[in-house]
Coordinates of C-alpha atoms in Angstrom, one line a residue:
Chain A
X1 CA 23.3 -31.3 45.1
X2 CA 21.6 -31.9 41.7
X3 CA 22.1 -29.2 38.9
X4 CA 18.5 -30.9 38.5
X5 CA 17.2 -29.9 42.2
X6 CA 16.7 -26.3 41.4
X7 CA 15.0 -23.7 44.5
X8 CA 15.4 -26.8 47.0
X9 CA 13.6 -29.7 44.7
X10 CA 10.4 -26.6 44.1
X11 CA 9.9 -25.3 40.9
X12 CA 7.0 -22.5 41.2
X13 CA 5.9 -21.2 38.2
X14 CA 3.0 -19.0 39.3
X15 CA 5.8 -17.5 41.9
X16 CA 7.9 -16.9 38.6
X17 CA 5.0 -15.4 36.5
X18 CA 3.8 -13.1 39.3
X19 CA 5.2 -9.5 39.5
X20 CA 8.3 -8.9 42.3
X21 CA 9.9 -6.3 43.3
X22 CA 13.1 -7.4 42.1
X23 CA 14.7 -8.7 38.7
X24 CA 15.5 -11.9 38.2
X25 CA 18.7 -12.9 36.3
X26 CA 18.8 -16.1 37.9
X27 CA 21.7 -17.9 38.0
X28 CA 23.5 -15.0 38.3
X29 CA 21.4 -13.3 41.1
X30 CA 18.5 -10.8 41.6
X31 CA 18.3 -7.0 41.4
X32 CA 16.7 -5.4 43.8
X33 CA 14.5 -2.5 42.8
X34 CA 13.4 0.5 44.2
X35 CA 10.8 0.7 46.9
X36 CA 9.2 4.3 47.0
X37 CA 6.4 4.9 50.0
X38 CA 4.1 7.4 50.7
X39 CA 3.6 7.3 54.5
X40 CA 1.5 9.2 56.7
X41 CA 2.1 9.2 60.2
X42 CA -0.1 11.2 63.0
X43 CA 3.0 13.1 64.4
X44 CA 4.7 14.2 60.7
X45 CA 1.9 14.0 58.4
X46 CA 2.5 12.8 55.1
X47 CA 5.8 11.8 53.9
X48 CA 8.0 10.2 50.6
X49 CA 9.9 7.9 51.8
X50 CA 12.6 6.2 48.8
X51 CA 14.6 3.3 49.7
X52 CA 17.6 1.9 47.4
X53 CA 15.9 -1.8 47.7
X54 CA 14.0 -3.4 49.9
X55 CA 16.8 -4.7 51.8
X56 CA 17.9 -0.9 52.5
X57 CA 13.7 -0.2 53.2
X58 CA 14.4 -3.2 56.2
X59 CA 17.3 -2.5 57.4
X60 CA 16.1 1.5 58.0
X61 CA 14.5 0.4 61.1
X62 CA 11.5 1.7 59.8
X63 CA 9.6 -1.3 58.5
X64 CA 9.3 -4.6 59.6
X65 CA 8.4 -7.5 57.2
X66 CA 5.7 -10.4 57.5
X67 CA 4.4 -12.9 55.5
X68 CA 0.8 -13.6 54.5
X69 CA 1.4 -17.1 55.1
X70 CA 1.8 -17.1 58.9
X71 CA 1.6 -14.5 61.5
X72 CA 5.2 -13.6 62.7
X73 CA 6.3 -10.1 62.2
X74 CA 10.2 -10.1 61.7
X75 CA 11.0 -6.4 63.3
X76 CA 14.2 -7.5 65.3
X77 CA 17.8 -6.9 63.0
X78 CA 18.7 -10.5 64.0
X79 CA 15.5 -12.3 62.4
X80 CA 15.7 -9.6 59.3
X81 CA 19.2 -10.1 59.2
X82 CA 18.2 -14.1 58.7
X83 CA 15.4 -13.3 56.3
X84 CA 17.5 -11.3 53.8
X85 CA 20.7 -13.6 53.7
X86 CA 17.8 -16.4 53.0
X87 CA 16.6 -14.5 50.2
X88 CA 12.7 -14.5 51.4
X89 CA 12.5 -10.5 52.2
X90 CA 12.0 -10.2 48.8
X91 CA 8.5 -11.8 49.2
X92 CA 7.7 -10.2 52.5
X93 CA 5.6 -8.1 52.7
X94 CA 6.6 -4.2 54.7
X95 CA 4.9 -2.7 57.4
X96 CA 5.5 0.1 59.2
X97 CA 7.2 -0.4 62.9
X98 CA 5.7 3.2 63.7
X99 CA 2.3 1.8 64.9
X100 CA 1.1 5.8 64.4
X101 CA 2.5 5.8 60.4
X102 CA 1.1 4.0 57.9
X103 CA 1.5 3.0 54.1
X104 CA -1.1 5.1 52.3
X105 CA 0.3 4.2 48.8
X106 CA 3.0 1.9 47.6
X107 CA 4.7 3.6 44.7
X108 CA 7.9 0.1 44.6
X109 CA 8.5 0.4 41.4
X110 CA 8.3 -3.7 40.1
X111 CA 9.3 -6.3 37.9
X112 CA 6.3 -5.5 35.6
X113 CA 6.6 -1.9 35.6
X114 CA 10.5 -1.9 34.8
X115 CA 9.2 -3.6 31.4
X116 CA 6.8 -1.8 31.0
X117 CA 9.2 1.1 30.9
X118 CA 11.7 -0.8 28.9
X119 CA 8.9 -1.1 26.5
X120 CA 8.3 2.5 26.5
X121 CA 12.0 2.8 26.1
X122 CA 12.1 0.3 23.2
X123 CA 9.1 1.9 21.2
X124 CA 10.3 5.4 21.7
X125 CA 13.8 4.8 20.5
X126 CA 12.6 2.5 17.3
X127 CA 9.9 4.9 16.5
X128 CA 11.1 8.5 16.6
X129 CA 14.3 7.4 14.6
X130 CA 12.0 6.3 11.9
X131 CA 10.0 9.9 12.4
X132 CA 13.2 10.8 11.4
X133 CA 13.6 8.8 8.6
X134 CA 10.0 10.1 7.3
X135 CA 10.7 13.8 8.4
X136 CA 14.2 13.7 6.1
X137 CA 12.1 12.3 2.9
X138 CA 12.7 8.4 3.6
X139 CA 9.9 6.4 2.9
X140 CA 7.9 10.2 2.2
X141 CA 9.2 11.5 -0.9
X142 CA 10.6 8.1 -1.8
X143 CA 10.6 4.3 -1.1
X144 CA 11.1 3.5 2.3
X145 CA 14.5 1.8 3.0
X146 CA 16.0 -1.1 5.0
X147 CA 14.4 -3.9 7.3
X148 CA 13.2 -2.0 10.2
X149 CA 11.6 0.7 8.3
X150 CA 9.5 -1.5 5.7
X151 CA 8.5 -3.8 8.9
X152 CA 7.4 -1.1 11.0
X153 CA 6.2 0.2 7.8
X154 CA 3.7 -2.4 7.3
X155 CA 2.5 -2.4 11.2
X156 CA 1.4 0.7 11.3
X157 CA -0.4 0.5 7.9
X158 CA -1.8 -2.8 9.3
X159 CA -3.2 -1.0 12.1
X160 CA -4.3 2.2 10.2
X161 CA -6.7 -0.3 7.5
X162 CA -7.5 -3.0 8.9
X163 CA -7.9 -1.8 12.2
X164 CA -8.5 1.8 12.8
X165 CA -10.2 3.0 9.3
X166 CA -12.9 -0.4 9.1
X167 CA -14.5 0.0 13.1
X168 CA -14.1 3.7 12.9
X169 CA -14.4 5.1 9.7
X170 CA -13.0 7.3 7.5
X171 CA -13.8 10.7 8.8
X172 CA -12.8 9.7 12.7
X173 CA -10.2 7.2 12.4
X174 CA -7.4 9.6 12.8
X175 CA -8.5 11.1 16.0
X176 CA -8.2 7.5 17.2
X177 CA -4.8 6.7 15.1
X178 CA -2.6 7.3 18.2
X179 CA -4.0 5.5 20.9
X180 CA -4.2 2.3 18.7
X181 CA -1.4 2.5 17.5
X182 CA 0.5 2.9 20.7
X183 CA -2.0 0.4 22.4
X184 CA -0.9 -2.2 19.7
X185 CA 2.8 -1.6 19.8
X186 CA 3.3 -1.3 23.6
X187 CA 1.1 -4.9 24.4
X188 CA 3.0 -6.2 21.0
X189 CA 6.5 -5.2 23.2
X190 CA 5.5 -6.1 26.5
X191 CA 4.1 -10.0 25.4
X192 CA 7.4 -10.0 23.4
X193 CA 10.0 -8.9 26.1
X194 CA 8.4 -11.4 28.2
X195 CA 9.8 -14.4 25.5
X196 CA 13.2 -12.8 26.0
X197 CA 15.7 -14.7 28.4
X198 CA 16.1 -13.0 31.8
X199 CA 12.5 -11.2 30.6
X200 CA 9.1 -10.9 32.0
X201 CA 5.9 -9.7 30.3
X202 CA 3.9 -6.7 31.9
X203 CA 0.6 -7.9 30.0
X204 CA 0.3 -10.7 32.2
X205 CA -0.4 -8.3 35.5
X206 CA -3.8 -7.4 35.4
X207 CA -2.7 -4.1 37.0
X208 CA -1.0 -3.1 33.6
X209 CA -4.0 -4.7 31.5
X210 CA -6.4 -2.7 34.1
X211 CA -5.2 0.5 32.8
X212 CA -4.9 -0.4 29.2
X213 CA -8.5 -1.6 28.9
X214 CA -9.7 1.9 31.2
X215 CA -7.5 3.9 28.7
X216 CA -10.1 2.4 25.8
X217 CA -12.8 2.6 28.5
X218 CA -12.6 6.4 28.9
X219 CA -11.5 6.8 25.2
X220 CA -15.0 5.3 24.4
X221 CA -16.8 7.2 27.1
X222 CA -15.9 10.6 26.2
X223 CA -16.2 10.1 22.8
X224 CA -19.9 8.6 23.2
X225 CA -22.3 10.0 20.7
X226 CA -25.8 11.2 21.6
X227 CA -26.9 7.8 20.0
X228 CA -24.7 5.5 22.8
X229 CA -26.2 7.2 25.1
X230 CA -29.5 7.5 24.4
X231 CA -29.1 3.7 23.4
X232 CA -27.5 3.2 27.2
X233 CA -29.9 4.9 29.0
X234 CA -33.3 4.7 27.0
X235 CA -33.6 2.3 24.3
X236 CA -35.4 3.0 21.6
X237 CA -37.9 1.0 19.7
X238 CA -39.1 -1.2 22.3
X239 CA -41.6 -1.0 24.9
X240 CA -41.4 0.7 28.8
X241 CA -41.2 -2.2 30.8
X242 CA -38.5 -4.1 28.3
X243 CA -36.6 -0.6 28.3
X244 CA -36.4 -0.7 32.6
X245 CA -35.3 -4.2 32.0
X246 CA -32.4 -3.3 29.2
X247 CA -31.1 -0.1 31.2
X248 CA -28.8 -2.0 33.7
X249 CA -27.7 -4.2 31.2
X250 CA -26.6 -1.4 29.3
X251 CA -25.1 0.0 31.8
X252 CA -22.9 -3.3 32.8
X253 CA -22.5 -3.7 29.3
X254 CA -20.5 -0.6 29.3
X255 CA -18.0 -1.7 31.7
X256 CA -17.8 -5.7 31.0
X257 CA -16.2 -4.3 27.3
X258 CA -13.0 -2.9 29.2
X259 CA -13.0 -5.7 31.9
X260 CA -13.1 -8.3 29.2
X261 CA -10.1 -6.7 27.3
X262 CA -8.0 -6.6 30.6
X263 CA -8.9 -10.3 31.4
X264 CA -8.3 -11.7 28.5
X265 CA -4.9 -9.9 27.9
X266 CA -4.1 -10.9 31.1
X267 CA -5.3 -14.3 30.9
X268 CA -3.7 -15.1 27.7
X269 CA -0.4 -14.0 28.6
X270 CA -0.3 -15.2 31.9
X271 CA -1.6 -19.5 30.8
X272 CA 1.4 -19.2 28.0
X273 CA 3.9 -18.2 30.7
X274 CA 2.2 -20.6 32.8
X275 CA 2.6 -23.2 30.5
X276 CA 6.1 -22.6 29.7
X277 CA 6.9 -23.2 33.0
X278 CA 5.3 -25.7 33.8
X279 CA 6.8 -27.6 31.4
X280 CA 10.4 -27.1 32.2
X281 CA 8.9 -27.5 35.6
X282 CA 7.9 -31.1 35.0
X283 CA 11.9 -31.9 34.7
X284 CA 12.1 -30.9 38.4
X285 CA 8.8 -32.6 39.2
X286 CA 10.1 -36.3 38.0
X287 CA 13.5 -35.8 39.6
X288 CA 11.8 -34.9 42.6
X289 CA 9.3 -38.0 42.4
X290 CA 11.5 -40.2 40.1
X291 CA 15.0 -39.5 40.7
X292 CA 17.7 -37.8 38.5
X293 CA 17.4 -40.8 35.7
X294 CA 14.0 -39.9 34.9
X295 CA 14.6 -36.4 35.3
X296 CA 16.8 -36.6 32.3
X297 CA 15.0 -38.5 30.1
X298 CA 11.9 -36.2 30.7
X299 CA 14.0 -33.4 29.5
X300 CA 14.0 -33.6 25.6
X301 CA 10.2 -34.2 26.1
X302 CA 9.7 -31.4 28.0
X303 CA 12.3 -28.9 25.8
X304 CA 10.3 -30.3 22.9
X305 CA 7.1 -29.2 23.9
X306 CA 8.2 -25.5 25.4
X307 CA 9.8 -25.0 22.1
X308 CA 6.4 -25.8 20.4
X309 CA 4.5 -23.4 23.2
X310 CA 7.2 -20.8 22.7
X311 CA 6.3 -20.6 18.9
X312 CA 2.6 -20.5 19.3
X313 CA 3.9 -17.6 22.1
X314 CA 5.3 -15.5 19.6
X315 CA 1.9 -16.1 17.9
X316 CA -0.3 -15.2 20.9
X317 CA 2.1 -12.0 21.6
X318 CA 0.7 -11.3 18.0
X319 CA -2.6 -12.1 18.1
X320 CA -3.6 -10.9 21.4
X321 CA -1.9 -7.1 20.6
X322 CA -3.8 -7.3 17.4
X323 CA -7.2 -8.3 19.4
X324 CA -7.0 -5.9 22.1
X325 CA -6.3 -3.1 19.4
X326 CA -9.4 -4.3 17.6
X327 CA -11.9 -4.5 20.3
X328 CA -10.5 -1.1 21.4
X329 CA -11.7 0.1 18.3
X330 CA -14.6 -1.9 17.7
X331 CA -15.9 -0.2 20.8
X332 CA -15.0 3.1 20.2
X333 CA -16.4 3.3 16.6
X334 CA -19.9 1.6 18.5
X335 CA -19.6 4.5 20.8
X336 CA -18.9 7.6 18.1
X337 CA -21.5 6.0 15.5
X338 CA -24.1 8.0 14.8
X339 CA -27.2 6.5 13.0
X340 CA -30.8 6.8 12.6
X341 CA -33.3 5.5 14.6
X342 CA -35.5 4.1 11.5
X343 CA -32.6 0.9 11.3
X344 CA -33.3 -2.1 13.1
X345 CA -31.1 -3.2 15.6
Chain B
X1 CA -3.7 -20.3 47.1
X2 CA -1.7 -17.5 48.3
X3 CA 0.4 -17.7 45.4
X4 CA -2.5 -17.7 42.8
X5 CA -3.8 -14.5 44.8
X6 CA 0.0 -13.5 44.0
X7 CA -0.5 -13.0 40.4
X8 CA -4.2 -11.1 40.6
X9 CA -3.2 -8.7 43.8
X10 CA -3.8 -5.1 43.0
X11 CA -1.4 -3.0 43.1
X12 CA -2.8 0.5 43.3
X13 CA 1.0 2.2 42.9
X14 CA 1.6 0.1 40.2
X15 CA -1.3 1.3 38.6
X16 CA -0.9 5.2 38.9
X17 CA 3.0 4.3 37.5
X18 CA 1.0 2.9 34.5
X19 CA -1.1 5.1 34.2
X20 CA 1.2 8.1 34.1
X21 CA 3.9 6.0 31.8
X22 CA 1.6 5.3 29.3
X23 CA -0.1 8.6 29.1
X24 CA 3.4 9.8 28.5
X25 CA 4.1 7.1 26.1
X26 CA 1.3 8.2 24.2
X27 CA 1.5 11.8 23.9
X28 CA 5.3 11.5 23.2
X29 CA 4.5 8.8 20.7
X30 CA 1.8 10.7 18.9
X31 CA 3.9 14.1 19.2
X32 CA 7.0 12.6 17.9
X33 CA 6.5 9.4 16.2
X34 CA 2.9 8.6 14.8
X35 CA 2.3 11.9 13.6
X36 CA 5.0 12.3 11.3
X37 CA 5.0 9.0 10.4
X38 CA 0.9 8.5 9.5
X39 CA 1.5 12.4 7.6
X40 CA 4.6 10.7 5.7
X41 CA 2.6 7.8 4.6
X42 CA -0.8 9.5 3.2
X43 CA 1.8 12.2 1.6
X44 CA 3.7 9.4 -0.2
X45 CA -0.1 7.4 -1.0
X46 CA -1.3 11.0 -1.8
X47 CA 1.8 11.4 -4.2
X48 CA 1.7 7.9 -5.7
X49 CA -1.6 8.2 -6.7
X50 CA -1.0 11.4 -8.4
X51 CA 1.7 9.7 -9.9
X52 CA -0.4 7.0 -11.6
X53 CA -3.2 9.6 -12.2
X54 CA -0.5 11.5 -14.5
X55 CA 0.7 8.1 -15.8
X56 CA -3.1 7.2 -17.2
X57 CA -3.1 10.7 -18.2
X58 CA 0.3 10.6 -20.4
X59 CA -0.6 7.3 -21.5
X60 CA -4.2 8.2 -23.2
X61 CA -2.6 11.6 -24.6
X62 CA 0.6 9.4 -25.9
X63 CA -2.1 7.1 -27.6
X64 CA -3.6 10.3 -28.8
X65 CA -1.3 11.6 -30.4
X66 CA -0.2 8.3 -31.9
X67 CA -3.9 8.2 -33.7
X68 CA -3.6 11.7 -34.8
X69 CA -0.4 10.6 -36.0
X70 CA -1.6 7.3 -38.0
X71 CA -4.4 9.4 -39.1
X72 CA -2.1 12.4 -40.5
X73 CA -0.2 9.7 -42.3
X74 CA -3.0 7.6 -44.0
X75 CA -3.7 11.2 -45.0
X76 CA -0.3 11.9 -46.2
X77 CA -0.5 8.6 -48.1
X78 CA -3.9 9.3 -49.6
X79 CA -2.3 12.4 -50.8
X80 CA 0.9 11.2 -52.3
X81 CA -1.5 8.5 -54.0
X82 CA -3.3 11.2 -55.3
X83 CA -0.8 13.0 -56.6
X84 CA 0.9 10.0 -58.3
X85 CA -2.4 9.4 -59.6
X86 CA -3.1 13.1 -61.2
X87 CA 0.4 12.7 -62.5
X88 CA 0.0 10.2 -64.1
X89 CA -3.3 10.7 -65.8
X90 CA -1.6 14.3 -67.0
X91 CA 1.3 12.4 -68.7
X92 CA -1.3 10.5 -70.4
X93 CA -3.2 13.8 -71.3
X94 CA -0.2 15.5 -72.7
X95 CA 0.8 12.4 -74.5
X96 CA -2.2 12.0 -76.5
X97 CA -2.6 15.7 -76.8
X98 CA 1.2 15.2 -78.2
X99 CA 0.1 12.3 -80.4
X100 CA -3.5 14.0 -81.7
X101 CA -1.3 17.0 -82.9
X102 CA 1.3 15.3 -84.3
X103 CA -1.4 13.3 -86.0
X104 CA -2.8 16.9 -87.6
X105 CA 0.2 17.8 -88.7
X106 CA 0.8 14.8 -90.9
X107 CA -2.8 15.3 -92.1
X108 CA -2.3 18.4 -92.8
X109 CA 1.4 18.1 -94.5
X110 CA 0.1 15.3 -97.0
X111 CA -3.1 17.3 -97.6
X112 CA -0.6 20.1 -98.7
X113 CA 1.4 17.6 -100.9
X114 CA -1.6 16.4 -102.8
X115 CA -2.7 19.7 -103.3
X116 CA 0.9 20.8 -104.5
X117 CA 0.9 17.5 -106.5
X118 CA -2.5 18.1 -108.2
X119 CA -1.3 21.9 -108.7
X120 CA 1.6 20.7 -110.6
X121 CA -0.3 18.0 -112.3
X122 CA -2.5 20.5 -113.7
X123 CA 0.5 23.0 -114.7
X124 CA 2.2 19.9 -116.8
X125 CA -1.0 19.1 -118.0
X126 CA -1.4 22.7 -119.1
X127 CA 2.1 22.5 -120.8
X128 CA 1.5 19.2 -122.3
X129 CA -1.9 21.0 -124.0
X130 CA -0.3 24.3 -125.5
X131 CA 2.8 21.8 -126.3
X132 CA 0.1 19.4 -128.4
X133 CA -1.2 22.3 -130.3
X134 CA 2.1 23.7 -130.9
X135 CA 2.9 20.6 -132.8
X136 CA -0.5 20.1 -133.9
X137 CA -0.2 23.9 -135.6
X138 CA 3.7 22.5 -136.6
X139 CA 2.2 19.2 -138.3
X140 CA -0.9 21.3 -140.0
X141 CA 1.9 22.9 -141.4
X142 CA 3.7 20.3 -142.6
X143 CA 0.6 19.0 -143.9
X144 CA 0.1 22.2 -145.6
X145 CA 3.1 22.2 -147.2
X146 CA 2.5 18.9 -148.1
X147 CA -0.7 19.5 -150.0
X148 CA -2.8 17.0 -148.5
X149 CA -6.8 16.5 -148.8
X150 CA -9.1 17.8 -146.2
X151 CA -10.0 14.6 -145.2
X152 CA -7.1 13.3 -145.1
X153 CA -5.6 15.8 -143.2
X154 CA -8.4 15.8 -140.0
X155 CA -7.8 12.2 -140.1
X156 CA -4.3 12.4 -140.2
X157 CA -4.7 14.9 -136.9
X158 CA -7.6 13.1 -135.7
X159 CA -5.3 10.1 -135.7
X160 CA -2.1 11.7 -134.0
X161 CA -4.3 13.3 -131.3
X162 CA -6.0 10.1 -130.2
X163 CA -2.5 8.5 -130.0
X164 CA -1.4 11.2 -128.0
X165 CA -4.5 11.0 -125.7
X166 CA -4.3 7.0 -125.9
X167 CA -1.0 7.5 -124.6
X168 CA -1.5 9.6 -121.4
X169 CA -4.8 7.1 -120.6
X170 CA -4.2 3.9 -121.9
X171 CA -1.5 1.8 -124.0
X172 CA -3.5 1.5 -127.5
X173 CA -1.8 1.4 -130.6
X174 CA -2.6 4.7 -132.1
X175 CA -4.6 3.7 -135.1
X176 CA -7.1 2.1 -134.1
X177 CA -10.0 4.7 -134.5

């Protein structure tokens, strides 16, 4: 077989991009990760169930796997026993055999969510060292010192003026400080672990976006001044009947904000990965349709152009960290404006 | 199809997971990291623009006190000038003074020496007289003796006393009367 013929002549990308329940340090192998249920069953009531891997979740007994794609429900250990030495559990989907118990939340922890933590990890570690730094008189009492401090240095004085202090001004911005600034630098580390070899980027689940934009979304909420709200629900300075007209606008106004953010974090990251892949995808594509000649000579076209898409990556893992961040406070500093009703609007 | 519903399924667990790891991210973050970090920074802004505040500050009193110090020394040399000046015009004052006296004294030494002069001018004048009539009386006498005419006699004394006078004034032969 073909070093060329990779995944039996199929080369999915979207399969790639999407989250798993397992890591993938392909050729190597995969990594199966935790699968954590909470279960609640007519007899027992509710109950945490924590399985090692989704193998160990199937060969309990307890669950049975089936695919969205056809009907069959593999519950017998022979047909299981098939399924996992084929690999394809991992895309199964696990239902209870108890016909009285039943999934009431999925708690697996997931491809996404481990880098999402390794994120976490990342920014803790870098960032309380250079706490440190400041807290001994680094960078405080004197200049600050070495690589990483001066370039972390510059992002979080990046953030603080040209983000934070222009949208939210100078007497709120450092209520606001910490959110953006972890906002910024956990999307910055997500979109960049995902250019990483063996890496995948959180930002393109719109789970993970989801809660990033409803983070802002409640930020901006809570913080509303009596002038959002009064410009939400009764707009001034125009007459009744254009005022019943602008209310439920208003009102969906406030929640396409968030769902724009998490869409077009998601969307961004997700085409680039998309892209990326399909590119060294199209190698497999012409061998498939081609043969193994063509497939060859595709390849320095096709590494060409990922290198180029990888670049403007790096770019986009910028830009759309630096976006998200702005909006975020864009819409906060809307919400917590106060002004008079004599301006025009 | 099913695979593009793959990448926008929701995934209610992995949302709560989110949720509570970034929550935690964030108060950690802000606890451990942002707070001392954005404190650090508007300390060390806060200090550097003290910093250049005092700079301005030192700058303007160093150019100050250079000004006061140019004045005080176009003073100085306005003084020594002066001074040089006054100096110099007392020389002068005490030279002439010097010179004016000096000048008196001669005057007065040479008016002293005439004076003395004419004195003794007088006193050999006075001499000369009583000497002419001693010899006048001492040739009357020899006249006398003699036995001589009136007449002749005055003229014979009329004669000797013009030559006498003649002589003092000017060079006359005696007998020409």
């Amino acid at each position: 077989m073909s070093v060329l013929a990779a995944e039996d002549g199929e080369f999915d990308a979207v399969h790639h991009t999407a989250d798993a329940y397992y890591l993938d340090f392909l050729p190597i192998g995969k990594v199966e990760l935790p699968r954590i249920f909470i279960l609640r069953s007519e007899s027992d009531g509710y109950g945490l169930r924590v399985f090692r891997s989704t193998k160990n979740a199937l060969q309990s007994n307890e669950f049975a796997a089936k695919f969205e794609t056809d009907t069959t429900i593999y519950v017998t250990e022979d047909s299981l026993h098939t399924l996992i030495s084929e690999g394809k559990h991992l895309d199964a989907k696990l239902i209870p055999i108890n016909d009285q118990s039943a999934i009431i939340l999925d708690l697996s922890m997931t491809k996404h969510l481990v880098f999402a933590l390794l994120a976490s990890g990342i920014l803790l570690a870098i960032f309380v060292q250079l706490a440190n730094r400041y807290k001994r008189g680094i960078g405080r009492t004197s200049a600050p010192r070495g690589l990483v401090q001066n370039l972390f240095e510059t992002l979080v004085i990046f953030v603080r003026d040209d983000i934070a202090v222009p949208n939210l001004g100078k007497q709120h911005y450092q209520r606001f400080l910490p959110y953006l600034l972890t906002a910024f630098f956990f999307i910055l580390t997500c979109n960049l672990l995902g250019l990483v070899p063996f890496g995948a980027t959180a930002t393109s689940n719109l789970n993970i976006t989801a809660v990033l934009a409803a983070f802002t979304f409640v930020l901006t909420q809570t913080n509303g001044s009596k002038d959002h709200w009064r410009h939400v629900f009764w707009p001034p300075g125009m007459p009744v009947l254009v005022k019943i007209l602008l209310i439920p606008t208003e009102i969906m106004g406030l929640f396409t904000k968030p769902i724009a953010l998490a869409i077009r974090l998601f969307a961004n990251l997700t085409a680039g990965h998309l892209v990326i892949l399909s590119l060294i995808g199209m190698i497999f594509t012409f061998t498939n349709l081609f043969g193994e000649a063509v497939g060859y000579g595709v390849v320095p076209i096709s590494l060409g152009f990922t290198l180029f898409v990888m670049c403007l990556e790096v770019l986009i893992a910028f830009i759309q960290a630096y976006i998200f961040t702005i909006l975020s406070a864009l819409f906060i500093g809307m919400a917590i404006a106060e002004h008079s009703h004599s301006e025009a609007h | 199809m099913v695979l593009a519903a793959n990448l926008l399924s929701a995934n209610v667990g992995l949302v709560i997971w989110l949720t509570v790891v970034f929550l935690a991210l964030l108060l950690l973050l802000r606890r451990y990291a942002w707070g001392p970090i954005t404190t650090a920074l508007s300390e060390r802004e806060k200090t550097i623009a003290a910093s250049m505040n005092r700079a301005e500050e030192a700058l303007a009193e160093s150019r100050r006190i250079q000004e006061s110090n140019q004045q005080a020394r176009r003073e100085a040399e306005q003084d020594a000038q002066r001074l040089l000046r006054e100096a110099h015009e007392e020389a002068q004052r005490i030279r002439d003074r010097e010179a004016q006296r000096t000048q008196e004294e001669i005057t007065a030494m040479r008016e002293q020496a005439r004076e003395e002069i004419e004195r003794d001018k007088e006193r050999a004048l006075q001499a000369l007289r009583s000497e002419v009539s001693d010899l006048a009386i001492l040739a009357a006498e020899k006249v006398l003796q003699e036995n001589l005419d009136t007449s002749r006699q005055r003229a014979l004394v009329n004669r000797f006393i013009d030559g006498l006078t003649s002589h003092g004034g000017n060079n006359q032969p005696p007998y020409q009367a």
